[in-house]
Amino acid sequence: MRLLFIIAIIISFTACSEKNLEIVPRDRLSDATVWNDAKTANLFLNDIYNNLNAGPFVTTFTNQPSEISNDPLDNFTDNTCYGPVAGITSAKLFDPGSYSPAESLFHPMWGNMYDRIRKCNLFLEKVAGAPFDEADKKVMIAQARFLRAYFYKMLIDLYGGVPLITKVLNNNVDGDDIFYPRNSYEECIAFLQTECDAAYADLPLTWTGKDIGRATKGAALALKGEAELYAGKWEQAAATNKKIMDEMGNGIVYDLFPDYAGLFYANNENNEEVIFDIQFAPNIKTKRINQYWGVVELPKGGGWGAACPTHDLVEEYEFIDGKTAAEGSAYYDPAKPYENREKRFYASIIYDGSIWRGAPVYTRLGIPNNNNEIRQGGNGGRTGYFIKKLQDSTIGSTAAQAALDGTNVIVWRYAEVLLNYAEAQNEAVGPDQSVYDAVNAVRARAGQPDLPPGLSKEAMREKIRHERRIEFAFEGKRFYDIRRWKIAEQIFSQPIHGMEIKEENGQLVYNKIVIRNVHFDPSKHYLQPIPQVAIDRNSKLVQNPNYN
């Protein structure tokens, strides 16, 4: 039974004011009661786990973290395009490049993350002086430091350097001292490294039973290794990810799950590839991506088509000879472009003629009353494709049906460790055999041939970037990748495409069409603007460049 971080009582930190009646209400715990016992302190820690967010909070009416929302992070890349939902942030603000401190893409993030960080600081402060067993305290403190680092990394990845606050602040006591200036990006990365090292030292290698889902040594190193990779600290990132591979990989704790498609199914949750995931459960803590991302019209209920794969992404999926159409694959047939593709294509993409939930899905034009056909207005998909990966084919797409989806959201998995290591090692020393081995392991799981020998550092860099795009499609990684690689301006200088299919003279004709144009200003858009409300509240904060 996996751990579900559901709180059954309300934790209150105010004592009864009656002089002669010091009774703690049954639905509350006093401050003293919480911190005098490891079990009740764990309730507070569980509440922090329950606040873990699968991606940044997007400024949309669903008020959900991006990776379970109707506007996931891939909508802010060339991987997917938003659907017909009015006022969607990726269409309203991102495409025209009009986001600002007053109206940003991820407006709730700043306040939400600091609220969670404050909870971590409070927990750390209280547990440090608590009277219960030191061994219990050590593991609980390690978990809280990991969680605090998680929330800080969410901020750092979006904004760069942020104020590092490690104690509980009280306006009534501290006055204006509660306002901190921003730390540098380098200081923030060093902080994450220190926190993750400390957490790694005291966290267990694994958890069992109801505690599955808590932070582990592997999770601490995965966070650290990704932070170092994003910061371009190549040698350190290679070493951290190699530590996971050596101490925990190859089946010791982690390994590649043999079936790429099945990796994300509910009945395979917490499998050997998963390093850290956010726990969900049907009808208790649910997500509704089947409704938000789903095919628009199906017998089991229609979805919103709020994130549809682009043709630009589809073109990146190789054929079974390890080449794309652009690379001259012998298996590419322009009359049958979806045949003989690699396994990850069929696990990830619903294309014209795909069978989904027992019925074919047609995105071509010309079929009467077909809401799944490609269209730029009204209900329907904008690209000619729908997302298959991460969705549960046994669950429908209405709100009630989608509430049955309690599949966990994977944050880090072993394939990422391998590709993180390969990228960092290639940048640090070039494409040695260990780089080939890491990339080829991921490719082998997909049934793809090994990379060709003798690649230069630059050629290997492009292969790794390609592999990341395919392997992590719709998992929110490309948003950060194209920004840290500083290639977003190049990508968005070109239109984004969909595939329009028509039948002419008994034959299907495939036409690549423009579906989207994005204005990306490299002088400012590689970082997000700090919300103006935060700047107004704290005069020590300096806005990111060119947003004033």
Coordinates of C-alpha atoms in Angstrom, one line a residue:
M1 CA 0.0 0.0 0.0
R2 CA 1.5 3.3 -1.1
L3 CA 1.7 6.3 1.1
L4 CA -1.1 8.8 0.7
F5 CA -0.5 12.1 2.3
I6 CA -4.0 12.8 3.5
I7 CA -4.5 14.7 6.7
A8 CA -7.5 13.5 8.8
I9 CA -7.3 16.2 11.4
I10 CA -6.8 20.0 11.4
I11 CA -3.5 21.0 13.0
S12 CA -3.8 24.2 14.9
F13 CA -1.0 26.1 16.6
T14 CA -3.1 28.2 19.1
A15 CA -3.8 27.0 22.6
C16 CA -7.2 27.4 24.3
S17 CA -7.5 30.8 26.0
E18 CA -9.9 29.7 28.7
K19 CA -8.1 29.8 32.1
N20 CA -9.9 26.9 33.6
L21 CA -10.6 24.7 30.6
E22 CA -7.4 23.6 28.9
I23 CA -9.0 21.1 26.5
V24 CA -7.7 20.5 23.0
P25 CA -10.6 20.2 20.6
R26 CA -11.0 16.8 19.0
D27 CA -10.5 18.1 15.5
R28 CA -7.3 20.0 16.4
L29 CA -3.9 19.5 17.8
S30 CA -2.1 22.1 20.0
D31 CA 1.3 23.3 19.1
A32 CA 2.8 21.4 22.1
T33 CA 0.9 18.2 21.2
V34 CA 2.2 18.2 17.6
W35 CA 5.9 18.5 18.4
N36 CA 6.0 16.3 21.4
D37 CA 5.3 13.1 19.4
A38 CA 6.8 11.8 16.2
K39 CA 3.5 10.5 14.9
T40 CA 1.7 13.8 15.1
A41 CA 4.8 15.7 13.8
N42 CA 4.7 13.3 10.9
L43 CA 1.1 14.5 10.1
F44 CA 2.6 18.0 9.6
L45 CA 5.3 16.5 7.4
N46 CA 2.7 14.6 5.4
D47 CA 0.8 17.8 4.8
I48 CA 4.0 19.2 3.2
Y49 CA 4.2 16.2 1.0
N50 CA 0.5 16.7 0.1
N51 CA 1.5 20.2 -1.2
L52 CA 4.0 18.8 -3.7
N53 CA 3.3 20.3 -7.1
A54 CA 3.7 18.5 -10.4
G55 CA 5.3 21.5 -12.2
P56 CA 4.7 25.2 -11.9
F57 CA 1.3 26.6 -11.2
V58 CA 0.0 28.0 -14.5
T59 CA -2.1 31.1 -14.5
T60 CA -5.3 29.3 -15.6
F61 CA -8.8 28.9 -14.2
T62 CA -8.1 25.2 -13.3
N63 CA -5.6 26.4 -10.7
Q64 CA -3.5 23.2 -11.1
P65 CA 0.2 22.6 -11.3
S66 CA 1.2 22.5 -15.0
E67 CA 1.6 18.7 -15.4
I68 CA -1.9 17.9 -14.3
S69 CA -3.5 21.1 -15.7
N70 CA -5.2 22.1 -19.0
D71 CA -2.0 24.1 -19.9
P72 CA 1.0 21.8 -19.3
L73 CA 4.6 23.0 -19.7
D74 CA 5.0 21.4 -23.2
N75 CA 2.4 24.0 -24.4
F76 CA 5.1 26.6 -23.8
T77 CA 7.5 24.7 -26.2
D78 CA 7.4 23.3 -29.7
N79 CA 6.1 19.9 -28.4
T80 CA 2.4 20.6 -28.0
C81 CA -0.2 23.2 -28.8
Y82 CA -3.0 24.4 -26.7
G83 CA -6.6 23.5 -27.6
P84 CA -9.8 25.5 -27.9
V85 CA -10.2 26.5 -24.3
A86 CA -10.7 30.2 -24.1
G87 CA -8.2 32.4 -22.3
I88 CA -5.5 29.7 -22.0
T89 CA -2.2 31.2 -20.8
S90 CA 0.0 29.7 -23.5
A91 CA -2.2 31.3 -26.1
K92 CA -3.1 34.5 -24.4
L93 CA 0.2 35.5 -23.0
F94 CA 3.0 33.2 -24.2
D95 CA 2.5 33.3 -27.9
P96 CA 2.4 37.1 -28.2
G97 CA 5.2 37.4 -25.6
S98 CA 3.0 39.8 -23.6
Y99 CA 3.6 38.3 -20.2
S100 CA 4.8 40.7 -17.6
P101 CA 5.2 41.2 -13.8
A102 CA 1.5 42.2 -13.7
E103 CA 0.3 39.3 -15.7
S104 CA 2.8 36.4 -15.7
L105 CA 2.7 32.8 -17.0
F106 CA 3.0 31.3 -13.6
H107 CA 1.6 34.0 -11.3
P108 CA 0.7 31.8 -8.3
M109 CA 4.2 30.2 -8.1
W110 CA 6.1 32.8 -6.1
G111 CA 3.6 32.9 -3.2
N112 CA 2.7 29.2 -3.3
M113 CA 6.3 28.1 -3.1
Y114 CA 7.3 30.5 -0.3
D115 CA 4.2 29.3 1.7
R116 CA 5.5 25.7 1.3
I117 CA 9.0 26.8 2.2
R118 CA 7.8 28.4 5.3
K119 CA 6.1 25.2 6.3
C120 CA 9.4 23.4 5.9
N121 CA 11.2 26.0 7.9
L122 CA 8.6 25.7 10.7
F123 CA 8.9 21.9 10.7
L124 CA 12.7 22.0 10.8
E125 CA 12.7 24.5 13.7
K126 CA 10.2 22.6 15.8
V127 CA 11.5 19.1 15.2
A128 CA 15.1 20.2 16.0
G129 CA 14.1 20.8 19.6
A130 CA 11.4 18.1 19.9
P131 CA 11.8 15.4 22.7
F132 CA 11.2 12.3 20.6
D133 CA 13.7 9.7 19.3
E134 CA 16.8 11.2 17.6
A135 CA 16.8 8.6 14.9
D136 CA 13.3 9.5 14.0
K137 CA 14.1 13.2 14.0
K138 CA 17.1 12.7 11.7
V139 CA 15.1 11.0 9.0
M140 CA 12.2 13.5 9.3
I141 CA 14.6 16.5 9.1
A142 CA 16.2 15.0 6.0
Q143 CA 12.8 14.7 4.3
A144 CA 11.9 18.3 5.2
R145 CA 15.3 19.6 3.8
F146 CA 14.6 17.6 0.6
L147 CA 11.1 19.1 0.3
R148 CA 12.4 22.6 0.9
A149 CA 15.0 22.1 -1.8
Y150 CA 12.3 20.8 -4.2
F151 CA 10.3 24.0 -3.7
Y152 CA 13.3 26.2 -4.0
K153 CA 14.4 24.5 -7.2
M154 CA 10.9 25.2 -8.7
L155 CA 11.5 28.9 -8.1
I156 CA 15.2 28.9 -9.2
D157 CA 14.4 27.1 -12.5
L158 CA 11.9 29.9 -13.4
Y159 CA 13.3 33.0 -11.9
G160 CA 17.1 32.5 -11.4
G161 CA 18.4 33.7 -8.1
V162 CA 15.7 34.0 -5.3
P163 CA 15.8 35.0 -1.6
L164 CA 17.0 32.0 0.4
I165 CA 15.0 32.0 3.6
T166 CA 15.8 29.2 6.1
K167 CA 14.0 30.4 9.2
V168 CA 10.5 31.2 10.2
L169 CA 9.7 34.9 9.8
N170 CA 7.3 36.8 11.9
N171 CA 6.2 40.3 10.8
N172 CA 5.1 41.2 14.3
V173 CA 8.5 40.3 15.7
D174 CA 10.9 41.0 12.9
G175 CA 9.3 44.0 11.2
D176 CA 11.0 44.9 7.9
D177 CA 13.7 42.2 8.5
I178 CA 11.3 39.7 7.0
F179 CA 12.2 41.1 3.6
Y180 CA 15.2 39.5 2.0
P181 CA 17.0 40.5 -1.2
R182 CA 17.6 37.9 -4.0
N183 CA 20.5 35.6 -3.6
S184 CA 22.6 35.0 -6.8
Y185 CA 21.9 32.1 -9.0
E186 CA 25.2 30.6 -8.1
E187 CA 24.4 30.9 -4.3
C188 CA 21.1 29.2 -4.9
I189 CA 22.6 26.3 -6.7
A190 CA 25.2 25.9 -4.0
F191 CA 22.4 25.9 -1.4
L192 CA 20.6 23.1 -3.3
Q193 CA 23.7 21.1 -3.4
T194 CA 24.3 21.4 0.3
E195 CA 20.7 20.6 1.2
C196 CA 20.6 17.6 -1.0
D197 CA 23.9 16.3 0.3
A198 CA 22.6 16.6 3.9
A199 CA 19.3 14.9 3.0
Y200 CA 21.1 12.1 1.1
A201 CA 23.2 11.4 4.2
D202 CA 20.2 10.7 6.4
L203 CA 17.5 9.4 4.0
P204 CA 16.9 5.7 3.5
L205 CA 17.7 4.0 0.3
T206 CA 14.1 2.8 0.0
W207 CA 10.8 2.9 1.8
T208 CA 8.3 0.1 2.0
G209 CA 4.5 -0.3 2.5
K210 CA 2.6 2.8 3.3
D211 CA 5.7 4.9 3.3
I212 CA 6.4 4.4 -0.4
G213 CA 6.5 7.8 -2.0
R214 CA 8.7 9.5 0.7
A215 CA 12.0 11.0 -0.3
T216 CA 15.0 8.7 -0.6
K217 CA 18.7 8.9 -1.2
G218 CA 18.1 8.5 -4.9
A219 CA 15.5 11.4 -4.9
A220 CA 18.0 13.7 -3.1
L221 CA 20.7 12.9 -5.7
A222 CA 18.3 13.2 -8.6
L223 CA 17.3 16.7 -7.5
K224 CA 20.9 17.7 -7.0
G225 CA 22.0 16.2 -10.3
E226 CA 19.3 17.9 -12.3
A227 CA 20.0 21.3 -10.6
E228 CA 23.7 20.9 -11.5
L229 CA 22.9 20.0 -15.1
Y230 CA 20.6 23.0 -15.5
A231 CA 23.3 25.2 -14.1
G232 CA 25.9 23.9 -16.6
K233 CA 28.1 22.4 -13.8
W234 CA 29.0 19.6 -16.1
E235 CA 31.6 17.7 -14.0
Q236 CA 29.5 17.9 -10.8
A237 CA 26.4 16.9 -12.7
A238 CA 28.1 13.9 -14.2
A239 CA 29.5 12.8 -10.8
T240 CA 26.2 13.1 -9.1
N241 CA 24.3 11.2 -11.7
K242 CA 27.1 8.6 -11.9
K243 CA 26.7 8.1 -8.1
I244 CA 23.1 7.1 -8.6
M245 CA 24.1 4.7 -11.4
D246 CA 26.9 3.1 -9.4
E247 CA 25.2 2.9 -6.0
M248 CA 21.6 2.3 -7.0
G249 CA 21.4 1.5 -10.8
N250 CA 21.5 -1.7 -12.8
G251 CA 18.8 -3.2 -10.6
I252 CA 20.3 -2.5 -7.2
V253 CA 17.4 -0.1 -6.6
Y254 CA 16.6 1.4 -10.0
D255 CA 16.6 0.2 -13.6
L256 CA 14.8 0.9 -16.8
F257 CA 11.3 -0.5 -16.8
P258 CA 11.2 -2.9 -19.8
D259 CA 8.0 -1.4 -21.3
Y260 CA 8.1 2.3 -22.1
A261 CA 4.3 2.5 -22.6
G262 CA 3.6 0.5 -19.4
L263 CA 6.0 2.6 -17.4
F264 CA 3.2 5.2 -16.9
Y265 CA 0.3 2.9 -16.2
A266 CA -1.4 2.9 -12.8
N267 CA -0.8 -0.9 -12.3
N268 CA 3.0 -0.3 -12.7
E269 CA 3.2 2.6 -10.2
N270 CA 6.4 2.9 -8.1
N271 CA 8.2 0.5 -10.5
E272 CA 12.0 0.1 -10.6
E273 CA 12.5 3.1 -12.9
V274 CA 10.7 5.6 -10.6
I275 CA 13.1 7.6 -8.4
F276 CA 10.5 10.1 -7.1
D277 CA 6.9 10.6 -7.9
I278 CA 3.9 12.6 -6.5
Q279 CA 1.3 10.3 -5.1
F280 CA -2.3 10.3 -6.3
A281 CA -5.2 8.0 -5.7
P282 CA -8.6 7.5 -7.4
N283 CA -11.4 9.6 -5.9
I284 CA -9.1 10.8 -3.0
K285 CA -6.4 12.8 -4.6
T286 CA -7.0 12.8 -8.4
K287 CA -5.9 14.4 -11.6
R288 CA -8.0 15.1 -14.7
I289 CA -5.5 15.0 -17.6
N290 CA -7.8 12.4 -19.3
Q291 CA -10.3 15.2 -19.5
Y292 CA -7.9 18.1 -20.1
W293 CA -5.6 16.4 -22.7
G294 CA -8.1 13.8 -24.0
V295 CA -9.4 13.2 -27.5
V296 CA -12.3 15.5 -28.1
E297 CA -14.9 13.0 -29.2
L298 CA -15.1 9.3 -28.0
P299 CA -17.8 6.9 -26.9
K300 CA -16.6 7.1 -23.3
G301 CA -16.8 10.9 -23.2
G302 CA -14.9 13.7 -24.9
G303 CA -11.8 15.5 -23.7
W304 CA -10.7 19.1 -24.2
G305 CA -7.8 18.5 -26.5
A306 CA -6.0 21.1 -24.4
A307 CA -2.5 19.9 -25.3
C308 CA -2.0 18.4 -28.7
P309 CA 1.4 17.1 -30.1
T310 CA 2.8 19.2 -32.9
H311 CA 3.9 17.9 -36.2
D312 CA 7.4 19.3 -35.4
L313 CA 7.6 16.8 -32.5
V314 CA 6.2 13.9 -34.6
E315 CA 8.9 14.5 -37.2
E316 CA 11.5 13.9 -34.5
Y317 CA 10.4 10.3 -33.9
E318 CA 12.7 7.9 -35.7
F319 CA 11.8 5.0 -37.9
I320 CA 13.0 1.5 -36.9
D321 CA 16.3 2.0 -38.7
G322 CA 17.2 4.8 -36.2
K323 CA 16.8 7.6 -38.6
T324 CA 14.1 10.3 -39.1
A325 CA 12.6 11.2 -42.4
A326 CA 14.8 14.2 -42.6
E327 CA 17.9 11.9 -42.1
G328 CA 16.8 9.8 -45.0
S329 CA 15.2 6.7 -43.3
A330 CA 14.7 3.9 -45.8
Y331 CA 11.4 3.2 -44.0
Y332 CA 9.8 6.6 -44.6
D333 CA 6.9 6.4 -47.0
P334 CA 5.2 9.8 -47.5
A335 CA 1.9 8.1 -48.3
K336 CA 2.1 6.2 -45.0
P337 CA 4.2 8.4 -42.7
Y338 CA 3.2 6.7 -39.5
E339 CA 4.3 3.2 -40.3
N340 CA 7.5 1.6 -39.1
R341 CA 8.1 4.2 -36.4
E342 CA 9.9 3.5 -33.1
K343 CA 8.0 2.1 -30.1
R344 CA 7.9 5.4 -28.3
F345 CA 5.9 7.0 -31.1
Y346 CA 3.1 4.5 -30.8
A347 CA 3.2 4.8 -27.0
S348 CA 3.0 8.6 -27.1
I349 CA 1.0 9.8 -30.1
I350 CA -2.6 9.4 -31.2
Y351 CA -2.5 10.0 -35.0
D352 CA -5.0 9.7 -37.8
G353 CA -6.4 6.1 -37.7
S354 CA -5.0 5.3 -34.3
I355 CA -7.1 2.9 -32.1
W356 CA -7.9 4.5 -28.8
R357 CA -10.2 3.0 -26.2
G358 CA -11.3 0.5 -28.7
A359 CA -12.3 2.8 -31.5
P360 CA -10.4 4.6 -34.4
V361 CA -9.6 8.3 -34.0
Y362 CA -9.6 10.2 -37.3
T363 CA -8.1 13.7 -37.4
R364 CA -8.5 14.0 -41.2
L365 CA -10.9 16.4 -42.8
G366 CA -14.0 15.3 -44.6
I367 CA -15.7 13.0 -42.1
P368 CA -19.1 14.4 -41.2
N369 CA -19.7 15.3 -37.5
N370 CA -16.1 14.5 -36.5
N371 CA -15.0 16.8 -33.7
N372 CA -11.6 15.2 -33.7
E373 CA -10.6 16.6 -37.1
I374 CA -7.9 19.3 -37.1
R375 CA -9.4 22.7 -36.8
Q376 CA -8.2 26.1 -35.6
G377 CA -11.4 27.3 -34.1
G378 CA -14.2 25.7 -32.0
N379 CA -13.9 22.4 -30.4
G380 CA -11.3 20.0 -31.8
G381 CA -7.6 19.4 -31.9
R382 CA -5.4 22.1 -33.5
T383 CA -2.5 19.9 -34.7
G384 CA -3.9 16.6 -36.2
Y385 CA -2.6 14.6 -33.2
F386 CA -3.6 13.9 -29.6
I387 CA -1.5 12.8 -26.6
K388 CA -1.6 9.1 -25.8
K389 CA 1.3 8.9 -23.3
L390 CA 0.4 9.4 -19.6
Q391 CA -3.3 8.9 -20.2
D392 CA -5.2 5.8 -18.9
S393 CA -7.1 4.2 -21.8
T394 CA -9.5 2.5 -19.4
I395 CA -10.8 5.8 -18.0
G396 CA -13.1 8.2 -19.9
S397 CA -12.8 11.9 -20.3
T398 CA -15.8 13.4 -18.6
A399 CA -15.2 15.1 -15.3
A400 CA -16.6 12.2 -13.3
Q401 CA -14.7 9.6 -15.2
A402 CA -11.5 11.5 -15.1
A403 CA -11.7 11.7 -11.3
L404 CA -11.0 7.9 -11.3
D405 CA -7.4 8.7 -12.4
G406 CA -5.2 8.4 -9.4
T407 CA -2.0 7.6 -11.3
N408 CA 1.1 9.0 -9.7
V409 CA 3.0 11.8 -11.5
I410 CA 6.7 10.9 -12.0
V411 CA 9.1 13.6 -11.2
W412 CA 12.4 11.8 -11.8
R413 CA 13.1 8.4 -13.3
Y414 CA 16.2 6.4 -14.1
A415 CA 16.1 7.1 -17.8
E416 CA 16.6 10.8 -16.9
V417 CA 19.6 9.9 -14.7
L418 CA 21.2 8.1 -17.7
L419 CA 20.6 11.0 -20.1
N420 CA 21.6 13.6 -17.5
Y421 CA 24.8 11.7 -17.1
A422 CA 25.4 11.4 -20.8
E423 CA 24.8 15.1 -21.4
A424 CA 27.0 16.2 -18.5
Q425 CA 29.8 13.8 -19.3
N426 CA 29.8 14.7 -23.0
E427 CA 30.1 18.4 -22.2
A428 CA 32.8 17.7 -19.6
V429 CA 35.1 15.3 -21.5
G430 CA 33.4 14.4 -24.8
P431 CA 31.7 11.3 -26.0
D432 CA 33.5 8.6 -24.2
Q433 CA 32.2 5.0 -24.0
S434 CA 30.2 5.7 -20.9
V435 CA 28.2 8.4 -22.8
Y436 CA 27.4 5.9 -25.5
D437 CA 26.5 3.2 -23.0
A438 CA 24.0 5.5 -21.2
V439 CA 22.3 6.8 -24.3
N440 CA 22.2 3.4 -26.0
A441 CA 20.6 1.8 -22.9
V442 CA 17.6 4.2 -23.2
R443 CA 17.5 3.6 -27.0
A444 CA 17.6 -0.1 -26.6
R445 CA 14.5 -0.1 -24.3
A446 CA 12.7 1.7 -27.2
G447 CA 13.9 -1.0 -29.7
Q448 CA 16.2 1.5 -31.5
P449 CA 19.7 0.8 -32.8
D450 CA 22.8 2.1 -31.0
L451 CA 24.2 5.5 -31.9
P452 CA 26.8 5.4 -34.7
P453 CA 30.4 5.3 -33.4
G454 CA 32.9 8.2 -33.9
L455 CA 30.5 11.1 -33.1
S456 CA 32.1 14.4 -32.3
K457 CA 31.2 16.2 -29.1
E458 CA 28.9 18.5 -31.0
A459 CA 27.2 15.7 -32.9
M460 CA 26.7 13.7 -29.7
R461 CA 25.2 16.9 -28.1
E462 CA 22.6 17.0 -30.8
K463 CA 21.8 13.2 -30.4
I464 CA 21.4 13.6 -26.7
R465 CA 19.1 16.6 -27.1
H466 CA 17.0 14.6 -29.6
E467 CA 16.8 11.7 -27.3
R468 CA 15.6 13.9 -24.4
R469 CA 12.9 15.4 -26.5
I470 CA 11.5 12.0 -27.5
E471 CA 12.0 10.1 -24.2
F472 CA 10.6 12.9 -22.0
A473 CA 7.8 14.2 -24.3
F474 CA 4.9 15.6 -22.3
E475 CA 6.8 15.2 -19.0
G476 CA 7.6 19.0 -18.7
K477 CA 11.3 18.6 -19.3
R478 CA 11.6 20.4 -22.7
F479 CA 10.4 23.7 -21.2
Y480 CA 13.6 23.8 -19.1
D481 CA 15.8 22.2 -21.7
I482 CA 15.3 24.7 -24.5
R483 CA 15.8 27.6 -22.1
R484 CA 19.0 26.3 -20.4
W485 CA 20.4 25.4 -23.8
K486 CA 19.5 29.0 -25.0
I487 CA 17.9 27.6 -28.2
A488 CA 14.4 28.9 -27.6
E489 CA 14.9 32.0 -29.7
Q490 CA 16.0 29.8 -32.6
I491 CA 13.1 27.4 -32.2
F492 CA 10.5 30.2 -31.9
S493 CA 11.9 32.1 -34.9
Q494 CA 10.1 29.5 -37.0
P495 CA 6.4 28.7 -37.1
I496 CA 5.0 25.6 -35.3
H497 CA 3.2 23.1 -37.5
G498 CA 0.3 20.6 -37.5
M499 CA -0.7 18.0 -40.0
E500 CA -3.8 18.5 -42.2
I501 CA -5.0 15.3 -43.9
K502 CA -7.5 15.2 -46.8
E503 CA -8.7 12.5 -49.0
E504 CA -8.3 13.2 -52.7
N505 CA -9.1 10.7 -55.5
G506 CA -9.2 7.9 -53.0
Q507 CA -5.8 8.7 -51.5
L508 CA -4.8 10.5 -48.3
V509 CA -2.9 13.7 -48.9
Y510 CA -0.7 15.0 -46.0
N511 CA -0.1 18.8 -45.8
K512 CA 2.0 20.4 -43.1
I513 CA 0.3 23.6 -42.0
V514 CA 1.3 26.5 -39.7
I515 CA -0.8 26.4 -36.5
R516 CA 1.1 28.7 -34.2
N517 CA 3.7 31.5 -34.0
V518 CA 5.5 32.5 -30.8
H519 CA 7.2 35.8 -30.1
F520 CA 10.2 35.1 -27.9
D521 CA 12.4 37.9 -26.8
P522 CA 15.8 36.5 -25.8
S523 CA 16.7 39.7 -23.9
K524 CA 14.2 38.7 -21.1
H525 CA 12.1 35.6 -21.8
Y526 CA 14.7 33.1 -20.7
L527 CA 13.7 34.0 -17.2
Q528 CA 10.2 34.6 -15.9
P529 CA 9.2 38.0 -14.4
I530 CA 8.8 38.1 -10.6
P531 CA 5.2 39.0 -9.9
Q532 CA 4.7 42.7 -9.3
V533 CA 2.8 42.1 -6.1
A534 CA 6.0 40.5 -4.6
I535 CA 8.1 43.5 -5.8
D536 CA 5.6 45.9 -4.3
R537 CA 5.7 44.1 -1.0
N538 CA 9.5 43.8 -0.8
S539 CA 11.5 46.7 -2.1
K540 CA 14.7 44.7 -1.8
L541 CA 13.7 42.5 -4.7
V542 CA 15.2 43.4 -8.1
Q543 CA 13.1 42.5 -11.1
N544 CA 14.6 40.2 -13.8
P545 CA 16.2 42.1 -16.8
N546 CA 14.0 44.1 -19.2
Y547 CA 10.6 43.4 -17.5
N548 CA 10.5 46.9 -16.0

